[in-house]
PDB file of C-alpha atoms in Angstrom:
ATOM      1  CA  MET A  21      15.470  -2.049  -2.300  1.00 97.00           C
ATOM      2  CA  LYS A  22      12.130  -3.883  -1.904  1.00 98.00           C
ATOM      3  CA  LEU A  23      10.549  -4.117  -5.376  1.00 98.00           C
ATOM      4  CA  LEU A  24       7.061  -5.450  -5.955  1.00 98.00           C
ATOM      5  CA  ARG A  25       4.196  -5.787  -8.384  1.00 98.00           C
ATOM      6  CA  TYR A  26       0.760  -4.562  -7.410  1.00 98.00           C
ATOM      7  CA  GLY A  27      -2.791  -4.719  -8.817  1.00 98.00           C
ATOM      8  CA  ALA A  28      -5.389  -7.242 -10.016  1.00 98.00           C
ATOM      9  CA  PRO A  29      -4.181 -10.596 -11.468  1.00 97.00           C
ATOM     10  CA  GLY A  30      -2.846 -10.080 -14.962  1.00 96.00           C
ATOM     11  CA  GLN A  31      -2.835  -6.296 -14.554  1.00 97.00           C
ATOM     12  CA  GLU A  32       0.076  -5.837 -12.114  1.00 98.00           C
ATOM     13  CA  LYS A  33       2.234  -2.739 -12.248  1.00 98.00           C
ATOM     14  CA  PRO A  34       5.788  -2.421 -10.942  1.00 98.00           C
ATOM     15  CA  GLY A  35       6.513  -0.606  -7.688  1.00 98.00           C
ATOM     16  CA  LEU A  36       8.815  -0.228  -4.720  1.00 98.00           C
ATOM     17  CA  LEU A  37       8.352   0.045  -1.064  1.00 98.00           C
ATOM     18  CA  ASP A  38       9.752   3.203   0.475  1.00 97.00           C
ATOM     19  CA  ALA A  39      11.323   3.510   3.902  1.00 95.00           C
ATOM     20  CA  GLN A  40       7.944   4.523   5.390  1.00 96.00           C
ATOM     21  CA  GLY A  41       6.224   1.440   4.053  1.00 96.00           C
ATOM     22  CA  THR A  42       4.397   3.276   1.266  1.00 97.00           C
ATOM     23  CA  ILE A  43       4.182   1.620  -2.182  1.00 98.00           C
ATOM     24  CA  ARG A  44       5.594   3.936  -4.900  1.00 98.00           C
ATOM     25  CA  SER A  45       4.667   3.293  -8.554  1.00 98.00           C
ATOM     26  CA  LEU A  46       7.463   2.582 -10.978  1.00 98.00           C
ATOM     27  CA  ALA A  47       5.023   2.670 -13.958  1.00 94.00           C
ATOM     28  CA  GLY A  48       6.695   4.805 -16.626  1.00 92.00           C
ATOM     29  CA  VAL A  49      10.151   4.018 -15.159  1.00 97.00           C
ATOM     30  CA  ILE A  50      10.109   0.344 -16.163  1.00 98.00           C
ATOM     31  CA  ASP A  51       7.451  -1.723 -17.969  1.00 97.00           C
ATOM     32  CA  ASP A  52       7.474  -4.504 -15.379  1.00 98.00           C
ATOM     33  CA  LEU A  53       9.766  -6.400 -13.031  1.00 98.00           C
ATOM     34  CA  ALA A  54      10.916  -8.646 -15.848  1.00 98.00           C
ATOM     35  CA  GLY A  55      13.632  -9.173 -18.384  1.00 97.00           C
ATOM     36  CA  THR A  56      16.201  -6.346 -18.676  1.00 97.00           C
ATOM     37  CA  ALA A  57      14.505  -4.405 -15.872  1.00 98.00           C
ATOM     38  CA  LEU A  58      16.116  -6.919 -13.502  1.00 98.00           C
ATOM     39  CA  SER A  59      19.667  -6.245 -14.750  1.00 98.00           C
ATOM     40  CA  GLY A  60      22.251  -4.699 -12.473  1.00 97.00           C
ATOM     41  CA  ALA A  61      22.316  -1.520 -14.562  1.00 97.00           C
ATOM     42  CA  SER A  62      18.459  -1.166 -14.371  1.00 98.00           C
ATOM     43  CA  LEU A  63      18.344  -1.799 -10.624  1.00 98.00           C
ATOM     44  CA  ALA A  64      21.086   0.809 -10.107  1.00 97.00           C
ATOM     45  CA  LYS A  65      19.005   3.377 -11.999  1.00 97.00           C
ATOM     46  CA  ILE A  66      15.968   2.589  -9.846  1.00 98.00           C
ATOM     47  CA  ALA A  67      18.057   2.862  -6.683  1.00 97.00           C
ATOM     48  CA  ALA A  68      19.227   6.307  -7.735  1.00 97.00           C
ATOM     49  CA  LEU A  69      15.644   7.637  -7.838  1.00 97.00           C
ATOM     50  CA  ASP A  70      14.176   9.722  -5.032  1.00 97.00           C
ATOM     51  CA  PRO A  71      11.200   7.544  -3.932  1.00 96.00           C
ATOM     52  CA  THR A  72       9.234  10.658  -2.876  1.00 95.00           C
ATOM     53  CA  SER A  73       9.258  11.749  -6.548  1.00 95.00           C
ATOM     54  CA  LEU A  74       7.262   8.626  -7.483  1.00 98.00           C
ATOM     55  CA  PRO A  75       3.432   8.466  -7.153  1.00 97.00           C
ATOM     56  CA  ALA A  76       2.153   6.855  -3.984  1.00 98.00           C
ATOM     57  CA  VAL A  77      -0.172   3.919  -4.407  1.00 98.00           C
ATOM     58  CA  GLU A  78      -3.369   3.719  -2.341  1.00 93.00           C
ATOM     59  CA  PRO A  79      -3.135   1.386   0.673  1.00 93.00           C
ATOM     60  CA  GLY A  80      -4.793  -2.015   0.508  1.00 94.00           C
ATOM     61  CA  VAL A  81      -3.748  -2.881  -3.003  1.00 97.00           C
ATOM     62  CA  ARG A  82      -3.127  -6.550  -3.909  1.00 98.00           C
ATOM     63  CA  TYR A  83       0.493  -7.708  -4.025  1.00 98.00           C
ATOM     64  CA  GLY A  84       1.095  -9.766  -7.168  1.00 98.00           C
ATOM     65  CA  PRO A  85       3.939 -12.145  -7.782  1.00 98.00           C
ATOM     66  CA  CYS A  86       7.165 -10.179  -7.281  1.00 98.00           C
ATOM     67  CA  VAL A  87       8.626 -10.929 -10.705  1.00 98.00           C
ATOM     68  CA  ALA A  88       6.993 -11.377 -14.119  1.00 98.00           C
ATOM     69  CA  GLY A  89       7.925 -13.363 -17.178  1.00 96.00           C
ATOM     70  CA  SER A  90       9.655 -16.204 -15.419  1.00 98.00           C
ATOM     71  CA  GLY A  91      10.661 -18.776 -18.000  1.00 98.00           C
ATOM     72  CA  LYS A  92      11.748 -21.377 -15.479  1.00 98.00           C
ATOM     73  CA  PHE A  93      10.884 -22.155 -11.878  1.00 98.00           C
ATOM     74  CA  LEU A  94      13.638 -24.434 -10.551  1.00 98.00           C
ATOM     75  CA  CYS A  95      13.573 -26.172  -7.235  1.00 97.00           C
ATOM     76  CA  ILE A  96      16.209 -27.905  -5.106  1.00 96.00           C
ATOM     77  CA  GLY A  97      15.152 -30.976  -3.157  1.00 89.00           C
ATOM     78  CA  LEU A  98      16.477 -32.132   0.236  1.00 86.00           C
ATOM     79  CA  ASN A  99      18.798 -29.127   0.521  1.00 94.00           C
ATOM     80  CA  TYR A 100      18.586 -28.773   4.315  1.00 91.00           C
ATOM     81  CA  ALA A 101      20.475 -31.324   6.410  1.00 82.00           C
ATOM     82  CA  ASP A 102      17.842 -31.242   9.201  1.00 79.00           C
ATOM     83  CA  HIS A 103      14.968 -31.629   6.658  1.00 74.00           C
ATOM     84  CA  ALA A 104      16.643 -34.624   5.022  1.00 74.00           C
ATOM     85  CA  ALA A 105      16.935 -36.231   8.440  1.00 75.00           C
ATOM     86  CA  GLU A 106      13.258 -35.502   9.145  1.00 76.00           C
ATOM     87  CA  THR A 107      12.232 -37.376   5.999  1.00 73.00           C
ATOM     88  CA  GLY A 108      14.635 -40.229   6.579  1.00 75.00           C
ATOM     89  CA  ALA A 109      16.463 -39.385   3.281  1.00 74.00           C
ATOM     90  CA  GLU A 110      20.216 -39.343   2.788  1.00 81.00           C
ATOM     91  CA  ILE A 111      21.864 -35.957   2.073  1.00 83.00           C
ATOM     92  CA  PRO A 112      22.319 -35.920  -1.716  1.00 87.00           C
ATOM     93  CA  SER A 113      25.858 -35.978  -3.062  1.00 92.00           C
ATOM     94  CA  GLU A 114      24.932 -33.143  -5.430  1.00 94.00           C
ATOM     95  CA  PRO A 115      21.846 -30.950  -5.651  1.00 95.00           C
ATOM     96  CA  VAL A 116      18.492 -32.572  -6.471  1.00 92.00           C
ATOM     97  CA  LEU A 117      17.018 -30.438  -9.204  1.00 95.00           C
ATOM     98  CA  PHE A 118      13.369 -30.418 -10.455  1.00 94.00           C
ATOM     99  CA  MET A 119      10.983 -27.851 -12.019  1.00 95.00           C
ATOM    100  CA  LYS A 120       7.717 -26.364 -10.902  1.00 96.00           C
ATOM    101  CA  ALA A 121       5.203 -25.152 -13.515  1.00 96.00           C
ATOM    102  CA  THR A 122       5.264 -21.359 -13.917  1.00 98.00           C
ATOM    103  CA  SER A 123       1.459 -21.527 -14.010  1.00 98.00           C
ATOM    104  CA  ALA A 124       1.656 -22.312 -10.322  1.00 98.00           C
ATOM    105  CA  ILE A 125       2.979 -18.803  -9.524  1.00 98.00           C
ATOM    106  CA  VAL A 126       0.637 -16.477  -7.481  1.00 98.00           C
ATOM    107  CA  GLY A 127       0.959 -13.537  -5.175  1.00 98.00           C
ATOM    108  CA  ALA A 128       2.051 -13.781  -1.592  1.00 98.00           C
ATOM    109  CA  TYR A 129      -1.504 -13.235  -0.191  1.00 98.00           C
ATOM    110  CA  ASP A 130      -3.470 -15.029  -2.873  1.00 98.00           C
ATOM    111  CA  ASN A 131      -5.527 -18.078  -1.979  1.00 98.00           C
ATOM    112  CA  VAL A 132      -3.977 -21.562  -2.149  1.00 98.00           C
ATOM    113  CA  GLU A 133      -6.130 -24.187  -3.851  1.00 98.00           C
ATOM    114  CA  ILE A 134      -6.108 -27.821  -2.754  1.00 97.00           C
ATOM    115  CA  PRO A 135      -6.232 -29.759  -6.023  1.00 96.00           C
ATOM    116  CA  ARG A 136      -9.082 -32.145  -6.753  1.00 96.00           C
ATOM    117  CA  ASN A 137      -8.493 -35.613  -5.404  1.00 92.00           C
ATOM    118  CA  SER A 138      -5.791 -34.339  -3.145  1.00 94.00           C
ATOM    119  CA  HIS A 139      -5.347 -35.865   0.265  1.00 93.00           C
ATOM    120  CA  LYS A 140      -1.803 -34.690   1.190  1.00 96.00           C
ATOM    121  CA  THR A 141      -1.246 -31.067   0.338  1.00 97.00           C
ATOM    122  CA  ASP A 142       1.755 -29.805   2.238  1.00 97.00           C
ATOM    123  CA  TRP A 143       3.727 -26.593   2.891  1.00 98.00           C
ATOM    124  CA  GLU A 144       7.400 -25.568   2.544  1.00 97.00           C
ATOM    125  CA  VAL A 145       8.869 -22.171   3.376  1.00 98.00           C
ATOM    126  CA  GLU A 146      11.860 -21.527   1.059  1.00 98.00           C
ATOM    127  CA  LEU A 147      14.321 -18.871   0.091  1.00 98.00           C
ATOM    128  CA  GLY A 148      13.782 -17.841  -3.525  1.00 98.00           C
ATOM    129  CA  VAL A 149      16.556 -16.615  -5.815  1.00 98.00           C
ATOM    130  CA  ILE A 150      15.584 -14.369  -8.747  1.00 98.00           C
ATOM    131  CA  ILE A 151      18.030 -14.203 -11.641  1.00 98.00           C
ATOM    132  CA  GLY A 152      18.827 -10.785 -13.132  1.00 98.00           C
ATOM    133  CA  GLU A 153      21.393 -11.549 -15.812  1.00 98.00           C
ATOM    134  CA  LYS A 154      21.829 -14.395 -18.261  1.00 98.00           C
ATOM    135  CA  ALA A 155      24.047 -17.039 -16.592  1.00 98.00           C
ATOM    136  CA  LYS A 156      25.702 -19.874 -18.407  1.00 98.00           C
ATOM    137  CA  TYR A 157      28.639 -21.898 -17.108  1.00 98.00           C
ATOM    138  CA  VAL A 158      29.247 -19.404 -14.354  1.00 98.00           C
ATOM    139  CA  SER A 159      31.658 -20.092 -11.466  1.00 98.00           C
ATOM    140  CA  GLU A 160      30.605 -20.240  -7.866  1.00 98.00           C
ATOM    141  CA  ALA A 161      32.777 -17.210  -7.154  1.00 98.00           C
ATOM    142  CA  GLU A 162      30.900 -15.078  -9.732  1.00 98.00           C
ATOM    143  CA  ALA A 163      27.453 -16.615  -9.338  1.00 98.00           C
ATOM    144  CA  LEU A 164      25.846 -14.031  -7.101  1.00 97.00           C
ATOM    145  CA  ASP A 165      26.670 -11.291  -9.682  1.00 97.00           C
ATOM    146  CA  TYR A 166      23.861 -12.844 -11.784  1.00 98.00           C
ATOM    147  CA  VAL A 167      21.243 -12.564  -9.009  1.00 98.00           C
ATOM    148  CA  ALA A 168      18.779  -9.684  -8.969  1.00 98.00           C
ATOM    149  CA  GLY A 169      17.475 -10.447  -5.566  1.00 98.00           C
ATOM    150  CA  TYR A 170      15.628 -12.765  -3.136  1.00 98.00           C
ATOM    151  CA  CYS A 171      12.110 -13.464  -2.034  1.00 98.00           C
ATOM    152  CA  VAL A 172       9.928 -15.676   0.142  1.00 98.00           C
ATOM    153  CA  ILE A 173       8.427 -18.727  -1.493  1.00 98.00           C
ATOM    154  CA  ASN A 174       5.872 -21.251  -0.278  1.00 98.00           C
ATOM    155  CA  ASP A 175       6.766 -24.372  -2.251  1.00 97.00           C
ATOM    156  CA  LEU A 176       3.449 -26.212  -1.818  1.00 97.00           C
ATOM    157  CA  SER A 177       3.469 -29.939  -2.535  1.00 95.00           C
ATOM    158  CA  GLU A 178       0.919 -32.694  -2.924  1.00 93.00           C
ATOM    159  CA  ARG A 179       2.763 -35.641  -1.436  1.00 93.00           C
ATOM    160  CA  ASP A 180       0.448 -38.346  -2.876  1.00 89.00           C
ATOM    161  CA  PHE A 181       0.899 -36.915  -6.409  1.00 84.00           C
ATOM    162  CA  GLN A 182       4.643 -36.348  -5.760  1.00 84.00           C
ATOM    163  CA  ILE A 183       5.590 -39.710  -4.237  1.00 75.00           C
ATOM    164  CA  GLU A 184       2.931 -42.318  -4.897  1.00 77.00           C
ATOM    165  CA  ARG A 185       1.670 -41.598  -8.377  1.00 79.00           C
ATOM    166  CA  CYS A 186       4.409 -43.244 -10.474  1.00 79.00           C
ATOM    167  CA  GLY A 187       6.072 -40.100 -11.733  1.00 72.00           C
ATOM    168  CA  GLN A 188       8.611 -37.444 -11.067  1.00 74.00           C
ATOM    169  CA  TRP A 189       8.202 -34.879  -8.304  1.00 80.00           C
ATOM    170  CA  VAL A 190       6.740 -32.329 -10.785  1.00 82.00           C
ATOM    171  CA  LYS A 191       3.280 -33.985 -10.541  1.00 86.00           C
ATOM    172  CA  GLY A 192       2.964 -32.932  -6.915  1.00 88.00           C
ATOM    173  CA  LYS A 193       4.722 -29.643  -7.286  1.00 92.00           C
ATOM    174  CA  GLY A 194       3.197 -27.810 -10.269  1.00 93.00           C
ATOM    175  CA  CYS A 195      -0.465 -27.572  -9.264  1.00 95.00           C
ATOM    176  CA  ASP A 196      -2.174 -24.175  -9.716  1.00 97.00           C
ATOM    177  CA  THR A 197      -1.414 -21.762  -6.830  1.00 98.00           C
ATOM    178  CA  PHE A 198       1.436 -23.965  -5.564  1.00 98.00           C
ATOM    179  CA  ALA A 199       4.037 -21.184  -5.871  1.00 98.00           C
ATOM    180  CA  PRO A 200       3.239 -17.989  -3.950  1.00 98.00           C
ATOM    181  CA  ILE A 201       6.225 -15.700  -4.354  1.00 98.00           C
ATOM    182  CA  GLY A 202       6.953 -12.330  -2.662  1.00 97.00           C
ATOM    183  CA  PRO A 203       5.649 -10.019  -1.403  1.00 98.00           C
ATOM    184  CA  TYR A 204       8.896  -8.369  -2.399  1.00 97.00           C
ATOM    185  CA  LEU A 205      11.942  -8.879  -4.533  1.00 98.00           C
ATOM    186  CA  VAL A 206      14.670  -7.674  -2.139  1.00 98.00           C
ATOM    187  CA  THR A 207      17.772  -6.687  -4.140  1.00 98.00           C
ATOM    188  CA  ARG A 208      20.944  -8.512  -3.382  1.00 96.00           C
ATOM    189  CA  ASP A 209      22.704  -5.367  -2.111  1.00 95.00           C
ATOM    190  CA  GLU A 210      20.217  -5.209   0.717  1.00 95.00           C
ATOM    191  CA  LEU A 211      20.655  -8.905   1.705  1.00 91.00           C
ATOM    192  CA  THR A 212      24.401  -9.372   1.965  1.00 86.00           C
ATOM    193  CA  ASP A 213      24.384 -12.877   3.449  1.00 94.00           C
ATOM    194  CA  PRO A 214      21.727 -15.256   2.090  1.00 96.00           C
ATOM    195  CA  GLN A 215      23.189 -18.078   4.202  1.00 96.00           C
ATOM    196  CA  ASN A 216      22.197 -16.496   7.512  1.00 96.00           C
ATOM    197  CA  LEU A 217      18.421 -15.970   7.326  1.00 97.00           C
ATOM    198  CA  ASP A 218      15.855 -17.150   9.840  1.00 98.00           C
ATOM    199  CA  MET A 219      12.684 -18.627   8.318  1.00 98.00           C
ATOM    200  CA  TRP A 220       9.395 -19.884   9.728  1.00 98.00           C
ATOM    201  CA  LEU A 221       5.931 -21.133   8.764  1.00 98.00           C
ATOM    202  CA  GLU A 222       2.663 -21.490  10.731  1.00 98.00           C
ATOM    203  CA  VAL A 223      -0.700 -23.063   9.965  1.00 98.00           C
ATOM    204  CA  ASP A 224      -3.596 -21.693  11.975  1.00 98.00           C
ATOM    205  CA  GLY A 225      -1.189 -20.090  14.451  1.00 98.00           C
ATOM    206  CA  HIS A 226       0.804 -23.263  15.113  1.00 98.00           C
ATOM    207  CA  ARG A 227       4.552 -22.910  14.341  1.00 98.00           C
ATOM    208  CA  TYR A 228       5.613 -25.919  12.258  1.00 98.00           C
ATOM    209  CA  GLN A 229       8.785 -24.672  10.615  1.00 98.00           C
ATOM    210  CA  ASN A 230      11.435 -22.692  12.476  1.00 96.00           C
ATOM    211  CA  GLY A 231      14.689 -22.891  10.603  1.00 95.00           C
ATOM    212  CA  SER A 232      17.598 -21.048   9.043  1.00 96.00           C
ATOM    213  CA  THR A 233      19.403 -20.910   5.734  1.00 96.00           C
ATOM    214  CA  ARG A 234      22.512 -21.682   7.761  1.00 95.00           C
ATOM    215  CA  THR A 235      21.592 -25.450   7.539  1.00 93.00           C
ATOM    216  CA  MET A 236      21.497 -25.458   3.722  1.00 95.00           C
ATOM    217  CA  VAL A 237      23.611 -28.280   2.268  1.00 95.00           C
ATOM    218  CA  TYR A 238      24.364 -26.292  -0.876  1.00 97.00           C
ATOM    219  CA  GLY A 239      24.398 -22.489  -0.660  1.00 97.00           C
ATOM    220  CA  VAL A 240      22.984 -19.946  -3.090  1.00 98.00           C
ATOM    221  CA  ALA A 241      26.143 -19.290  -4.985  1.00 98.00           C
ATOM    222  CA  MET A 242      26.871 -22.973  -5.448  1.00 98.00           C
ATOM    223  CA  LEU A 243      23.273 -23.591  -6.708  1.00 98.00           C
ATOM    224  CA  VAL A 244      23.268 -20.773  -9.247  1.00 98.00           C
ATOM    225  CA  SER A 245      26.632 -22.000 -10.573  1.00 98.00           C
ATOM    226  CA  TYR A 246      25.471 -25.636 -10.536  1.00 98.00           C
ATOM    227  CA  VAL A 247      22.251 -25.010 -12.430  1.00 98.00           C
ATOM    228  CA  SER A 248      24.012 -22.903 -15.003  1.00 98.00           C
ATOM    229  CA  GLN A 249      26.161 -25.884 -15.934  1.00 98.00           C
ATOM    230  CA  PHE A 250      23.056 -27.639 -17.262  1.00 98.00           C
ATOM    231  CA  MET A 251      20.993 -24.830 -18.760  1.00 98.00           C
ATOM    232  CA  SER A 252      21.132 -21.082 -19.328  1.00 98.00           C
ATOM    233  CA  LEU A 253      19.478 -19.018 -16.585  1.00 98.00           C
ATOM    234  CA  HIS A 254      17.613 -15.901 -17.780  1.00 98.00           C
ATOM    235  CA  PRO A 255      16.341 -12.761 -16.140  1.00 98.00           C
ATOM    236  CA  GLY A 256      13.197 -13.601 -14.133  1.00 98.00           C
ATOM    237  CA  ASP A 257      14.009 -17.249 -13.667  1.00 98.00           C
ATOM    238  CA  VAL A 258      13.420 -18.387 -10.075  1.00 98.00           C
ATOM    239  CA  ILE A 259      15.378 -20.937  -7.992  1.00 98.00           C
ATOM    240  CA  SER A 260      13.597 -22.193  -4.874  1.00 98.00           C
ATOM    241  CA  THR A 261      16.402 -23.441  -2.640  1.00 98.00           C
ATOM    242  CA  GLY A 262      14.879 -25.976  -0.372  1.00 96.00           C
ATOM    243  CA  THR A 263      13.062 -26.070   3.015  1.00 95.00           C
ATOM    244  CA  PRO A 264      14.023 -26.618   6.648  1.00 95.00           C
ATOM    245  CA  PRO A 265      12.327 -29.251   8.813  1.00 93.00           C
ATOM    246  CA  GLY A 266       8.756 -29.092   9.937  1.00 96.00           C
ATOM    247  CA  VAL A 267       6.772 -29.993   6.815  1.00 95.00           C
ATOM    248  CA  GLY A 268       3.445 -31.682   7.249  1.00 96.00           C
ATOM    249  CA  LEU A 269       4.790 -34.957   5.937  1.00 92.00           C
ATOM    250  CA  GLY A 270       7.376 -35.024   8.723  1.00 91.00           C
ATOM    251  CA  GLN A 271       4.850 -34.691  11.577  1.00 94.00           C
ATOM    252  CA  LYS A 272       3.931 -37.710  13.663  1.00 93.00           C
ATOM    253  CA  PRO A 273       1.277 -38.451  12.516  1.00 96.00           C
ATOM    254  CA  PRO A 274       1.549 -36.455   9.273  1.00 96.00           C
ATOM    255  CA  VAL A 275      -0.566 -33.264   9.025  1.00 97.00           C
ATOM    256  CA  PHE A 276      -1.830 -31.911   5.730  1.00 98.00           C
ATOM    257  CA  LEU A 277      -3.681 -28.725   4.682  1.00 98.00           C
ATOM    258  CA  GLN A 278      -7.467 -28.504   4.648  1.00 98.00           C
ATOM    259  CA  PRO A 279      -9.800 -25.828   3.271  1.00 98.00           C
ATOM    260  CA  GLY A 280     -10.110 -23.013   5.761  1.00 98.00           C
ATOM    261  CA  ASN A 281      -6.522 -23.201   7.023  1.00 98.00           C
ATOM    262  CA  ILE A 282      -4.508 -20.013   7.200  1.00 98.00           C
ATOM    263  CA  ILE A 283      -0.831 -20.305   6.296  1.00 98.00           C
ATOM    264  CA  LYS A 284       1.632 -17.632   7.449  1.00 98.00           C
ATOM    265  CA  LEU A 285       5.302 -17.688   6.638  1.00 98.00           C
ATOM    266  CA  GLY A 286       8.307 -15.408   6.418  1.00 98.00           C
ATOM    267  CA  ILE A 287      12.041 -14.981   6.090  1.00 98.00           C
ATOM    268  CA  SER A 288      14.133 -12.350   7.919  1.00 98.00           C
ATOM    269  CA  GLY A 289      14.589  -9.293   5.771  1.00 97.00           C
ATOM    270  CA  LEU A 290      12.273 -10.555   3.011  1.00 98.00           C
ATOM    271  CA  GLY A 291       8.813 -10.022   4.459  1.00 98.00           C
ATOM    272  CA  GLU A 292       5.923 -12.340   5.167  1.00 98.00           C
ATOM    273  CA  GLN A 293       3.174 -14.157   3.273  1.00 98.00           C
ATOM    274  CA  GLN A 294      -0.340 -15.248   4.216  1.00 98.00           C
ATOM    275  CA  GLN A 295      -2.622 -17.581   2.335  1.00 98.00           C
ATOM    276  CA  LEU A 296      -6.161 -18.908   2.825  1.00 98.00           C
ATOM    277  CA  VAL A 297      -6.482 -22.531   1.823  1.00 98.00           C
ATOM    278  CA  VAL A 298      -9.560 -23.213  -0.376  1.00 98.00           C
ATOM    279  CA  ALA A 299     -10.859 -26.213  -2.277  1.00 97.00           C
ATOM    280  CA  GLY A 300      -9.804 -26.283  -5.913  1.00 88.00           C
TER     281      GLY A 300
END
């Protein structure tokens, strides 16, 4: 299933996309795509519904973030072998883990703001993993059982803040609008192999990133298990799993976002995003 949230910021309602591309309202079925609504039992009940029995939503509605109530937004750094090579970094001996502020989360088509005093705002297409069940000390073999589904993420980064401002990566990762997620949460039953997905990103029509989750150093199951050894994962938590090569920092010379740019990105089976870059 392709589940989503639609409506004005702060007033989103849950919905699903039917086979004809029509949004169907899940209002009254679940309160939101959050908490226990993301559990396996809840998703099975939604899957059993006849979509034509649900109210159709008028076309042109805004897509909000595809999950609500995320307590944690976790990110994995240098998790693609070809991206590590692009940046001149060594492949890490275990996953590099950092957090992004949940206040950075926006919808897939919302504007991206360049922060004040920013000179190096960059893009990163990433596969997002959305947790559906509480996970603590889970094994790699059982890890995917705790996943509700997957989504597209643009893990925007301000490289000056991230690298040159005497702090951890979170300074350059948690700015407002730096985490567009969606447009859909695609349930894991529909996406049977998260390690075989093509992914791409363009700025103003120029293709910068053209990669695949096949080149991940650490796969989704390993990452869910790994993170759960350090902290409990809860329904709605998001793990952004790293980016393939082609980021602005890796261009020669580097290329960074400017107001007026249009970013387009997508992952096979998960849909596409588009953002207008504006001054913050």
